[in-house]
Amino acid sequence: MASVGGAVVAAGAGAVGVTPHVLAVDDSSVDRAVIAAILRSSRFRVTAVESGKRALELLGKEPNVSMIITDYWMPEMTGYELLKKVKESSNLKQIPVVIMSSENVPTRISRCLEEGAEDFLVKPVRASDVSRVFSRVLR
Amino acid sequence: LVLQGYLDEQFNQLEELQDDSSPNFVEEVVALFFKDSPRLLTNIELALEKYPQDFYRLDSLAHQFKGSGSSIGALRIKNECSIFKTHCNGRNLEGCRRSLQKMKREHANLKQKLETYFQLLRQVGPQECAVNSWK
C-alpha cells in the first residue's frame, strides 16, 4: 500500500482515466486499509483519506472521482455532513456517495438515502457488498 | 488451533484480500489495529476515571474500539465491547470497569496469538497453515 501525503493510494488494473477512481473516507486507519484493499481487488483506483475535510480538499483538486464511499461516524465532520456538502455543491453533486456504518440504525439509513446517498453499507464491509453496489451505481 | 475462538469470519475475508501485490496485507492490517488500539483503550480508561462519568462518551469510545476490532475479526474483543456498551447504557460504572479489564486481557491475548500465528506462517508458509483453524 503506497502512502501519499497521508492518503493511501492503490492503483487498480487499467489506465488512469479509464479505471473508476473511488475516494474512500474513514477516520480509522484499519478500515481505510480494508476498504482500499476491497476496492483495489474490484479493480478500482483508490484514494483513501482520514476525514471529510481532507475529502473535500481532494475533491476540489481532483476532478475525476467516480464515487465516494465514506464512514458515517467521524470526528469534526460526519459522513452524513460530507454527503450533504457534496450534494449541495454544483461541481460535486453528481458524484455517487455510499455511506458505511458499523451500526444498523434505520433512521440513520433513511436520513442518508433521503439526502441522496446511493446506498448504506453496514460494516464490516465485504467485497461482495462493494461489487453489488458499485456495479449498479457505476453501470 | 492457535486462533480458535478468537477470530470470526472477517479475518477470513482479510485473508482473501491478500494477493501477490499485497502479500502481507493481513499482517499489515493487524499491525495497524495494534498500533491504534492501545490509544483507544487508554482513552476509555481515562474517561472511566473522570468524575462525573460521561457514559455517552464512554459508549462512543467503546464503539470506536469495537468497530476497529470488528474490522480484523476480533470476535472476543467485539463481544466484550458490546458488553461494555450495555453497561454504559445502564450507567453501570462497576460493570464498565470489569468489562474494560476483560477488554484489555482479550486485547493482550489476541496480540500474542496473532504474533504466534504470523510467526508460524513465516516458518511453514500459508498453504501449510490451517487457515480455517481459527473458527
PDB file of C-alpha atoms in Angstrom:
ATOM      1  CA  MET A   1       0.000   0.000   0.000  1.00  0.00           C
ATOM      2  CA  ALA A   2       1.527   3.301  -1.085  1.00  0.00           C
ATOM      3  CA  SER A   3       1.030   6.310   1.134  1.00  0.00           C
ATOM      4  CA  VAL A   4       0.955   9.748  -0.451  1.00  0.00           C
ATOM      5  CA  GLY A   5       0.605  12.823   1.776  1.00  0.00           C
ATOM      6  CA  GLY A   6      -1.425  10.906   4.347  1.00  0.00           C
ATOM      7  CA  ALA A   7      -3.689   9.429   1.698  1.00  0.00           C
ATOM      8  CA  VAL A   8      -3.484   5.755   0.776  1.00  0.00           C
ATOM      9  CA  VAL A   9      -3.410   5.375  -2.980  1.00  0.00           C
ATOM     10  CA  ALA A  10      -3.849   1.974  -4.566  1.00  0.00           C
ATOM     11  CA  ALA A  11      -3.976   1.558  -8.311  1.00  0.00           C
ATOM     12  CA  GLY A  12      -6.292  -0.957  -9.878  1.00  0.00           C
ATOM     13  CA  ALA A  13      -5.808  -2.521 -13.257  1.00  0.00           C
ATOM     14  CA  GLY A  14      -6.394  -0.363 -16.306  1.00  0.00           C
ATOM     15  CA  ALA A  15      -5.168   3.056 -17.356  1.00  0.00           C
ATOM     16  CA  VAL A  16      -5.831   6.211 -15.355  1.00  0.00           C
ATOM     17  CA  GLY A  17      -8.971   7.877 -16.663  1.00  0.00           C
ATOM     18  CA  VAL A  18     -10.437   4.518 -17.692  1.00  0.00           C
ATOM     19  CA  THR A  19     -10.471   2.830 -14.290  1.00  0.00           C
ATOM     20  CA  PRO A  20     -13.055   4.401 -11.977  1.00  0.00           C
ATOM     21  CA  HIS A  21     -11.475   6.434  -9.214  1.00  0.00           C
ATOM     22  CA  VAL A  22     -13.038   5.928  -5.800  1.00  0.00           C
ATOM     23  CA  LEU A  23     -12.462   8.222  -2.834  1.00  0.00           C
ATOM     24  CA  ALA A  24     -12.709   6.333   0.463  1.00  0.00           C
ATOM     25  CA  VAL A  25     -13.138   8.329   3.665  1.00  0.00           C
ATOM     26  CA  ASP A  26     -12.673   6.828   7.130  1.00  0.00           C
ATOM     27  CA  ASP A  27     -11.003   8.072  10.306  1.00  0.00           C
ATOM     28  CA  SER A  28      -9.959   4.506  11.207  1.00  0.00           C
ATOM     29  CA  SER A  29      -6.618   3.511   9.678  1.00  0.00           C
ATOM     30  CA  VAL A  30      -7.672  -0.134   9.875  1.00  0.00           C
ATOM     31  CA  ASP A  31     -10.914   0.461   7.998  1.00  0.00           C
ATOM     32  CA  ARG A  32      -9.178   2.652   5.414  1.00  0.00           C
ATOM     33  CA  ALA A  33      -6.741  -0.158   4.679  1.00  0.00           C
ATOM     34  CA  VAL A  34      -9.530  -2.721   4.411  1.00  0.00           C
ATOM     35  CA  ILE A  35     -11.831  -0.682   2.170  1.00  0.00           C
ATOM     36  CA  ALA A  36      -8.878   0.293  -0.048  1.00  0.00           C
ATOM     37  CA  ALA A  37      -7.965  -3.379  -0.444  1.00  0.00           C
ATOM     38  CA  ILE A  38     -11.564  -4.326  -1.244  1.00  0.00           C
ATOM     39  CA  LEU A  39     -11.818  -1.583  -3.862  1.00  0.00           C
ATOM     40  CA  ARG A  40      -8.442  -2.481  -5.321  1.00  0.00           C
ATOM     41  CA  SER A  41      -9.492  -6.130  -5.604  1.00  0.00           C
ATOM     42  CA  SER A  42     -12.518  -4.895  -7.579  1.00  0.00           C
ATOM     43  CA  ARG A  43     -10.111  -3.124  -9.951  1.00  0.00           C
ATOM     44  CA  PHE A  44     -10.830   0.448  -8.829  1.00  0.00           C
ATOM     45  CA  ARG A  45      -8.280   3.203  -8.447  1.00  0.00           C
ATOM     46  CA  VAL A  46      -8.475   4.256  -4.809  1.00  0.00           C
ATOM     47  CA  THR A  47      -7.557   7.266  -2.739  1.00  0.00           C
ATOM     48  CA  ALA A  48      -8.256   6.848   0.970  1.00  0.00           C
ATOM     49  CA  VAL A  49      -8.324   9.832   3.341  1.00  0.00           C
ATOM     50  CA  GLU A  50      -8.959  10.185   7.035  1.00  0.00           C
ATOM     51  CA  SER A  51     -11.574  12.935   7.213  1.00  0.00           C
ATOM     52  CA  GLY A  52     -14.390  14.715   5.459  1.00  0.00           C
ATOM     53  CA  LYS A  53     -12.290  17.874   5.420  1.00  0.00           C
ATOM     54  CA  ARG A  54      -9.466  16.078   3.561  1.00  0.00           C
ATOM     55  CA  ALA A  55     -12.025  14.548   1.225  1.00  0.00           C
ATOM     56  CA  LEU A  56     -13.384  17.980   0.269  1.00  0.00           C
ATOM     57  CA  GLU A  57      -9.843  19.320  -0.223  1.00  0.00           C
ATOM     58  CA  LEU A  58      -9.082  16.466  -2.564  1.00  0.00           C
ATOM     59  CA  LEU A  59     -12.392  16.802  -4.417  1.00  0.00           C
ATOM     60  CA  GLY A  60     -11.525  20.442  -5.050  1.00  0.00           C
ATOM     61  CA  LYS A  61      -8.286  19.425  -6.790  1.00  0.00           C
ATOM     62  CA  GLU A  62      -9.132  16.041  -8.328  1.00  0.00           C
ATOM     63  CA  PRO A  63     -11.809  16.311 -10.988  1.00  0.00           C
ATOM     64  CA  ASN A  64     -12.171  12.656 -11.856  1.00  0.00           C
ATOM     65  CA  VAL A  65     -13.620  11.000  -8.767  1.00  0.00           C
ATOM     66  CA  SER A  66     -16.229   8.439  -9.859  1.00  0.00           C
ATOM     67  CA  MET A  67     -17.598   7.612  -6.422  1.00  0.00           C
ATOM     68  CA  ILE A  68     -17.205   8.415  -2.753  1.00  0.00           C
ATOM     69  CA  ILE A  69     -17.510   5.819  -0.021  1.00  0.00           C
ATOM     70  CA  THR A  70     -17.466   7.269   3.465  1.00  0.00           C
ATOM     71  CA  ASP A  71     -17.799   6.163   7.050  1.00  0.00           C
ATOM     72  CA  TYR A  72     -20.735   7.699   8.877  1.00  0.00           C
ATOM     73  CA  TRP A  73     -19.237   8.382  12.310  1.00  0.00           C
ATOM     74  CA  MET A  74     -16.126  10.558  12.013  1.00  0.00           C
ATOM     75  CA  PRO A  75     -14.946  13.371  14.286  1.00  0.00           C
ATOM     76  CA  GLU A  76     -15.405  17.001  13.139  1.00  0.00           C
ATOM     77  CA  MET A  77     -17.381  16.101  10.020  1.00  0.00           C
ATOM     78  CA  THR A  78     -19.608  13.037   9.856  1.00  0.00           C
ATOM     79  CA  GLY A  79     -20.158  11.090   6.656  1.00  0.00           C
ATOM     80  CA  TYR A  80     -23.677  12.496   6.582  1.00  0.00           C
ATOM     81  CA  GLU A  81     -22.320  16.056   6.715  1.00  0.00           C
ATOM     82  CA  LEU A  82     -19.856  15.216   3.953  1.00  0.00           C
ATOM     83  CA  LEU A  83     -22.724  13.781   1.895  1.00  0.00           C
ATOM     84  CA  LYS A  84     -24.712  16.997   2.349  1.00  0.00           C
ATOM     85  CA  LYS A  85     -21.778  19.159   1.301  1.00  0.00           C
ATOM     86  CA  VAL A  86     -21.213  17.037  -1.798  1.00  0.00           C
ATOM     87  CA  LYS A  87     -24.884  17.152  -2.776  1.00  0.00           C
ATOM     88  CA  GLU A  88     -25.071  20.916  -2.162  1.00  0.00           C
ATOM     89  CA  SER A  89     -22.117  21.570  -4.486  1.00  0.00           C
ATOM     90  CA  SER A  90     -22.852  22.164  -8.151  1.00  0.00           C
ATOM     91  CA  ASN A  91     -19.422  20.708  -9.009  1.00  0.00           C
ATOM     92  CA  LEU A  92     -19.713  17.596  -6.882  1.00  0.00           C
ATOM     93  CA  LYS A  93     -23.380  16.700  -6.604  1.00  0.00           C
ATOM     94  CA  GLN A  94     -23.275  14.225  -9.488  1.00  0.00           C
ATOM     95  CA  ILE A  95     -20.720  12.042  -7.674  1.00  0.00           C
ATOM     96  CA  PRO A  96     -22.432   8.999  -6.140  1.00  0.00           C
ATOM     97  CA  VAL A  97     -21.887   8.658  -2.396  1.00  0.00           C
ATOM     98  CA  VAL A  98     -22.107   5.440  -0.398  1.00  0.00           C
ATOM     99  CA  ILE A  99     -22.213   5.549   3.399  1.00  0.00           C
ATOM    100  CA  MET A 100     -20.721   2.891   5.698  1.00  0.00           C
ATOM    101  CA  SER A 101     -21.516   2.402   9.353  1.00  0.00           C
ATOM    102  CA  SER A 102     -20.933  -0.269  11.968  1.00  0.00           C
ATOM    103  CA  GLU A 103     -24.439   0.424  13.318  1.00  0.00           C
ATOM    104  CA  ASN A 104     -27.602  -0.624  11.553  1.00  0.00           C
ATOM    105  CA  VAL A 105     -29.865   2.286  12.553  1.00  0.00           C
ATOM    106  CA  PRO A 106     -32.940   2.569  10.313  1.00  0.00           C
ATOM    107  CA  THR A 107     -33.452   6.309  10.908  1.00  0.00           C
ATOM    108  CA  ARG A 108     -29.802   6.950  10.078  1.00  0.00           C
ATOM    109  CA  ILE A 109     -30.071   4.913   6.897  1.00  0.00           C
ATOM    110  CA  SER A 110     -33.269   6.723   5.827  1.00  0.00           C
ATOM    111  CA  ARG A 111     -31.734  10.108   6.501  1.00  0.00           C
ATOM    112  CA  CYS A 112     -28.710   9.312   4.346  1.00  0.00           C
ATOM    113  CA  LEU A 113     -30.749   7.907   1.493  1.00  0.00           C
ATOM    114  CA  GLU A 114     -33.095  10.908   1.595  1.00  0.00           C
ATOM    115  CA  GLU A 115     -30.086  13.202   1.407  1.00  0.00           C
ATOM    116  CA  GLY A 116     -29.004  11.449  -1.785  1.00  0.00           C
ATOM    117  CA  ALA A 117     -26.743   8.564  -0.729  1.00  0.00           C
ATOM    118  CA  GLU A 118     -26.731   5.724  -3.237  1.00  0.00           C
ATOM    119  CA  ASP A 119     -26.555   3.038  -0.593  1.00  0.00           C
ATOM    120  CA  PHE A 120     -25.768   2.371   3.021  1.00  0.00           C
ATOM    121  CA  LEU A 121     -23.430  -0.487   3.917  1.00  0.00           C
ATOM    122  CA  VAL A 122     -23.098  -1.988   7.376  1.00  0.00           C
ATOM    123  CA  LYS A 123     -19.540  -2.651   8.491  1.00  0.00           C
ATOM    124  CA  PRO A 124     -17.530  -4.745   8.250  1.00  0.00           C
ATOM    125  CA  VAL A 125     -17.966  -4.162   4.529  1.00  0.00           C
ATOM    126  CA  ARG A 126     -17.379  -7.146   2.299  1.00  0.00           C
ATOM    127  CA  ALA A 127     -16.076  -7.378  -1.242  1.00  0.00           C
ATOM    128  CA  SER A 128     -19.484  -8.718  -2.317  1.00  0.00           C
ATOM    129  CA  ASP A 129     -21.217  -5.604  -0.899  1.00  0.00           C
ATOM    130  CA  VAL A 130     -18.894  -3.314  -2.845  1.00  0.00           C
ATOM    131  CA  SER A 131     -19.269  -5.339  -6.011  1.00  0.00           C
ATOM    132  CA  ARG A 132     -23.067  -5.276  -5.770  1.00  0.00           C
ATOM    133  CA  VAL A 133     -23.390  -1.570  -5.071  1.00  0.00           C
ATOM    134  CA  PHE A 134     -20.658  -0.264  -7.297  1.00  0.00           C
ATOM    135  CA  SER A 135     -21.626  -2.279 -10.357  1.00  0.00           C
ATOM    136  CA  ARG A 136     -25.163  -0.915 -10.024  1.00  0.00           C
ATOM    137  CA  VAL A 137     -24.137   2.683  -9.457  1.00  0.00           C
ATOM    138  CA  LEU A 138     -21.299   2.875 -11.944  1.00  0.00           C
ATOM    139  CA  ARG A 139     -23.122   0.996 -14.699  1.00  0.00           C
TER     140      ARG A 139
ATOM    141  CA  LEU B   1      -5.923 -24.083  16.706  1.00  0.00           C
ATOM    142  CA  VAL B   2      -3.751 -21.070  17.531  1.00  0.00           C
ATOM    143  CA  LEU B   3      -6.589 -18.660  16.876  1.00  0.00           C
ATOM    144  CA  GLN B   4      -9.595 -20.844  17.635  1.00  0.00           C
ATOM    145  CA  GLY B   5     -12.414 -18.826  19.156  1.00  0.00           C
ATOM    146  CA  TYR B   6     -10.537 -15.558  18.954  1.00  0.00           C
ATOM    147  CA  LEU B   7     -11.444 -14.534  15.419  1.00  0.00           C
ATOM    148  CA  ASP B   8     -14.527 -14.588  13.260  1.00  0.00           C
ATOM    149  CA  GLU B   9     -15.176 -14.800   9.552  1.00  0.00           C
ATOM    150  CA  GLN B  10     -13.972 -11.243   8.938  1.00  0.00           C
ATOM    151  CA  PHE B  11     -10.388 -12.466   9.387  1.00  0.00           C
ATOM    152  CA  ASN B  12     -11.002 -14.936   6.588  1.00  0.00           C
ATOM    153  CA  GLN B  13     -12.261 -12.043   4.451  1.00  0.00           C
ATOM    154  CA  LEU B  14      -8.979 -10.234   5.053  1.00  0.00           C
ATOM    155  CA  GLU B  15      -7.004 -13.309   4.033  1.00  0.00           C
ATOM    156  CA  GLU B  16      -8.997 -13.464   0.796  1.00  0.00           C
ATOM    157  CA  LEU B  17      -7.933  -9.893   0.048  1.00  0.00           C
ATOM    158  CA  GLN B  18      -4.258 -10.835   0.323  1.00  0.00           C
ATOM    159  CA  ASP B  19      -2.616 -11.353  -3.058  1.00  0.00           C
ATOM    160  CA  ASP B  20       0.704 -11.133  -4.846  1.00  0.00           C
ATOM    161  CA  SER B  21       0.548  -7.327  -4.935  1.00  0.00           C
ATOM    162  CA  SER B  22      -0.104  -7.223  -1.159  1.00  0.00           C
ATOM    163  CA  PRO B  23       1.428 -10.448   0.171  1.00  0.00           C
ATOM    164  CA  ASN B  24       1.492  -9.207   3.780  1.00  0.00           C
ATOM    165  CA  PHE B  25      -1.836  -7.430   3.758  1.00  0.00           C
ATOM    166  CA  VAL B  26      -3.347  -9.258   6.733  1.00  0.00           C
ATOM    167  CA  GLU B  27      -0.314  -8.756   8.925  1.00  0.00           C
ATOM    168  CA  GLU B  28      -0.191  -5.080   7.928  1.00  0.00           C
ATOM    169  CA  VAL B  29      -3.842  -4.516   8.831  1.00  0.00           C
ATOM    170  CA  VAL B  30      -3.415  -6.356  12.124  1.00  0.00           C
ATOM    171  CA  ALA B  31      -0.360  -4.209  12.836  1.00  0.00           C
ATOM    172  CA  LEU B  32      -2.444  -1.088  12.192  1.00  0.00           C
ATOM    173  CA  PHE B  33      -5.006  -2.318  14.688  1.00  0.00           C
ATOM    174  CA  PHE B  34      -2.442  -2.987  17.412  1.00  0.00           C
ATOM    175  CA  LYS B  35      -0.781   0.344  16.713  1.00  0.00           C
ATOM    176  CA  ASP B  36      -4.037   2.219  17.215  1.00  0.00           C
ATOM    177  CA  SER B  37      -5.875   0.136  19.802  1.00  0.00           C
ATOM    178  CA  PRO B  38      -3.731   0.917  22.886  1.00  0.00           C
ATOM    179  CA  ARG B  39      -4.673   4.576  22.472  1.00  0.00           C
ATOM    180  CA  LEU B  40      -8.358   3.655  22.291  1.00  0.00           C
ATOM    181  CA  LEU B  41      -8.088   1.553  25.449  1.00  0.00           C
ATOM    182  CA  THR B  42      -6.237   4.342  27.250  1.00  0.00           C
ATOM    183  CA  ASN B  43      -8.933   6.812  26.234  1.00  0.00           C
ATOM    184  CA  ILE B  44     -11.594   4.529  27.700  1.00  0.00           C
ATOM    185  CA  GLU B  45      -9.602   4.120  30.903  1.00  0.00           C
ATOM    186  CA  LEU B  46      -9.114   7.875  31.286  1.00  0.00           C
ATOM    187  CA  ALA B  47     -12.776   8.527  30.585  1.00  0.00           C
ATOM    188  CA  LEU B  48     -13.745   5.984  33.265  1.00  0.00           C
ATOM    189  CA  GLU B  49     -11.578   7.750  35.827  1.00  0.00           C
ATOM    190  CA  LYS B  50     -13.202  11.115  35.237  1.00  0.00           C
ATOM    191  CA  TYR B  51     -15.935  12.254  37.584  1.00  0.00           C
ATOM    192  CA  PRO B  52     -18.756  12.504  36.854  1.00  0.00           C
ATOM    193  CA  GLN B  53     -18.509   9.797  34.209  1.00  0.00           C
ATOM    194  CA  ASP B  54     -19.708  10.685  30.754  1.00  0.00           C
ATOM    195  CA  PHE B  55     -21.374   7.428  29.735  1.00  0.00           C
ATOM    196  CA  TYR B  56     -22.244   8.805  26.309  1.00  0.00           C
ATOM    197  CA  ARG B  57     -18.547   9.448  25.628  1.00  0.00           C
ATOM    198  CA  LEU B  58     -17.610   6.053  27.095  1.00  0.00           C
ATOM    199  CA  ASP B  59     -20.097   4.401  24.753  1.00  0.00           C
ATOM    200  CA  SER B  60     -18.665   6.323  21.813  1.00  0.00           C
ATOM    201  CA  LEU B  61     -15.094   5.290  22.689  1.00  0.00           C
ATOM    202  CA  ALA B  62     -16.132   1.656  23.054  1.00  0.00           C
ATOM    203  CA  HIS B  63     -17.900   1.941  19.718  1.00  0.00           C
ATOM    204  CA  GLN B  64     -14.637   3.022  18.080  1.00  0.00           C
ATOM    205  CA  PHE B  65     -12.707   0.164  19.635  1.00  0.00           C
ATOM    206  CA  LYS B  66     -15.430  -2.322  18.726  1.00  0.00           C
ATOM    207  CA  GLY B  67     -15.500  -1.114  15.130  1.00  0.00           C
ATOM    208  CA  SER B  68     -11.765  -1.375  14.757  1.00  0.00           C
ATOM    209  CA  GLY B  69     -11.703  -4.835  16.302  1.00  0.00           C
ATOM    210  CA  SER B  70     -14.587  -5.994  14.126  1.00  0.00           C
ATOM    211  CA  SER B  71     -12.667  -4.971  11.035  1.00  0.00           C
ATOM    212  CA  ILE B  72      -9.956  -7.530  11.766  1.00  0.00           C
ATOM    213  CA  GLY B  73     -12.404 -10.163  13.001  1.00  0.00           C
ATOM    214  CA  ALA B  74     -11.507  -9.825  16.694  1.00  0.00           C
ATOM    215  CA  LEU B  75     -14.527 -11.741  17.947  1.00  0.00           C
ATOM    216  CA  ARG B  76     -13.891 -11.721  21.692  1.00  0.00           C
ATOM    217  CA  ILE B  77     -12.934  -8.048  21.682  1.00  0.00           C
ATOM    218  CA  LYS B  78     -16.070  -7.230  19.721  1.00  0.00           C
ATOM    219  CA  ASN B  79     -18.246  -9.189  22.161  1.00  0.00           C
ATOM    220  CA  GLU B  80     -16.667  -7.602  25.224  1.00  0.00           C
ATOM    221  CA  CYS B  81     -17.146  -4.146  23.722  1.00  0.00           C
ATOM    222  CA  SER B  82     -20.844  -4.928  23.311  1.00  0.00           C
ATOM    223  CA  ILE B  83     -20.994  -5.849  26.999  1.00  0.00           C
ATOM    224  CA  PHE B  84     -19.179  -2.631  27.891  1.00  0.00           C
ATOM    225  CA  LYS B  85     -21.673  -0.615  25.828  1.00  0.00           C
ATOM    226  CA  THR B  86     -24.535  -2.330  27.643  1.00  0.00           C
ATOM    227  CA  HIS B  87     -23.014  -1.246  30.954  1.00  0.00           C
ATOM    228  CA  CYS B  88     -22.737   2.298  29.586  1.00  0.00           C
ATOM    229  CA  ASN B  89     -26.412   2.295  28.689  1.00  0.00           C
ATOM    230  CA  GLY B  90     -27.207   1.130  32.208  1.00  0.00           C
ATOM    231  CA  ARG B  91     -24.799   3.711  33.687  1.00  0.00           C
ATOM    232  CA  ASN B  92     -23.148   0.807  35.485  1.00  0.00           C
ATOM    233  CA  LEU B  93     -19.687   2.085  36.400  1.00  0.00           C
ATOM    234  CA  GLU B  94     -18.506  -1.100  38.083  1.00  0.00           C
ATOM    235  CA  GLY B  95     -19.723  -3.132  35.135  1.00  0.00           C
ATOM    236  CA  CYS B  96     -17.763  -0.836  32.796  1.00  0.00           C
ATOM    237  CA  ARG B  97     -14.636  -1.218  34.900  1.00  0.00           C
ATOM    238  CA  ARG B  98     -14.861  -5.026  34.935  1.00  0.00           C
ATOM    239  CA  SER B  99     -15.552  -5.085  31.236  1.00  0.00           C
ATOM    240  CA  LEU B 100     -12.595  -2.830  30.467  1.00  0.00           C
ATOM    241  CA  GLN B 101     -10.280  -5.209  32.314  1.00  0.00           C
ATOM    242  CA  LYS B 102     -11.620  -8.065  30.188  1.00  0.00           C
ATOM    243  CA  MET B 103     -11.175  -5.996  27.034  1.00  0.00           C
ATOM    244  CA  LYS B 104      -7.556  -5.375  27.957  1.00  0.00           C
ATOM    245  CA  ARG B 105      -6.966  -9.076  28.629  1.00  0.00           C
ATOM    246  CA  GLU B 106      -8.602 -10.104  25.358  1.00  0.00           C
ATOM    247  CA  HIS B 107      -6.559  -7.471  23.538  1.00  0.00           C
ATOM    248  CA  ALA B 108      -3.288  -8.772  25.014  1.00  0.00           C
ATOM    249  CA  ASN B 109      -4.248 -12.412  24.364  1.00  0.00           C
ATOM    250  CA  LEU B 110      -5.186 -11.735  20.768  1.00  0.00           C
ATOM    251  CA  LYS B 111      -1.963  -9.859  20.150  1.00  0.00           C
ATOM    252  CA  GLN B 112       0.041 -12.791  21.452  1.00  0.00           C
ATOM    253  CA  LYS B 113      -1.978 -15.323  19.442  1.00  0.00           C
ATOM    254  CA  LEU B 114      -1.632 -13.351  16.225  1.00  0.00           C
ATOM    255  CA  GLU B 115       2.100 -12.875  16.730  1.00  0.00           C
ATOM    256  CA  THR B 116       2.413 -16.641  17.068  1.00  0.00           C
ATOM    257  CA  TYR B 117       0.187 -17.182  14.019  1.00  0.00           C
ATOM    258  CA  PHE B 118       2.204 -14.883  11.766  1.00  0.00           C
ATOM    259  CA  GLN B 119       5.418 -16.406  13.039  1.00  0.00           C
ATOM    260  CA  LEU B 120       4.109 -19.858  12.118  1.00  0.00           C
ATOM    261  CA  LEU B 121       3.053 -18.589   8.706  1.00  0.00           C
ATOM    262  CA  ARG B 122       6.538 -17.294   8.053  1.00  0.00           C
ATOM    263  CA  GLN B 123       8.031 -20.635   9.084  1.00  0.00           C
ATOM    264  CA  VAL B 124       5.752 -23.053   7.297  1.00  0.00           C
ATOM    265  CA  GLY B 125       4.052 -20.956   4.600  1.00  0.00           C
ATOM    266  CA  PRO B 126       0.370 -20.155   4.242  1.00  0.00           C
ATOM    267  CA  GLN B 127      -0.516 -23.357   2.393  1.00  0.00           C
ATOM    268  CA  GLU B 128       0.626 -25.469   5.301  1.00  0.00           C
ATOM    269  CA  CYS B 129      -1.075 -23.373   7.916  1.00  0.00           C
ATOM    270  CA  ALA B 130      -4.617 -24.399   8.855  1.00  0.00           C
ATOM    271  CA  VAL B 131      -6.142 -21.050   7.899  1.00  0.00           C
ATOM    272  CA  ASN B 132      -9.607 -22.031   8.978  1.00  0.00           C
ATOM    273  CA  SER B 133      -8.493 -23.392  12.300  1.00  0.00           C
ATOM    274  CA  TRP B 134      -9.412 -20.102  13.910  1.00  0.00           C
ATOM    275  CA  LYS B 135     -13.095 -20.930  13.507  1.00  0.00           C
TER     276      LYS B 135
END
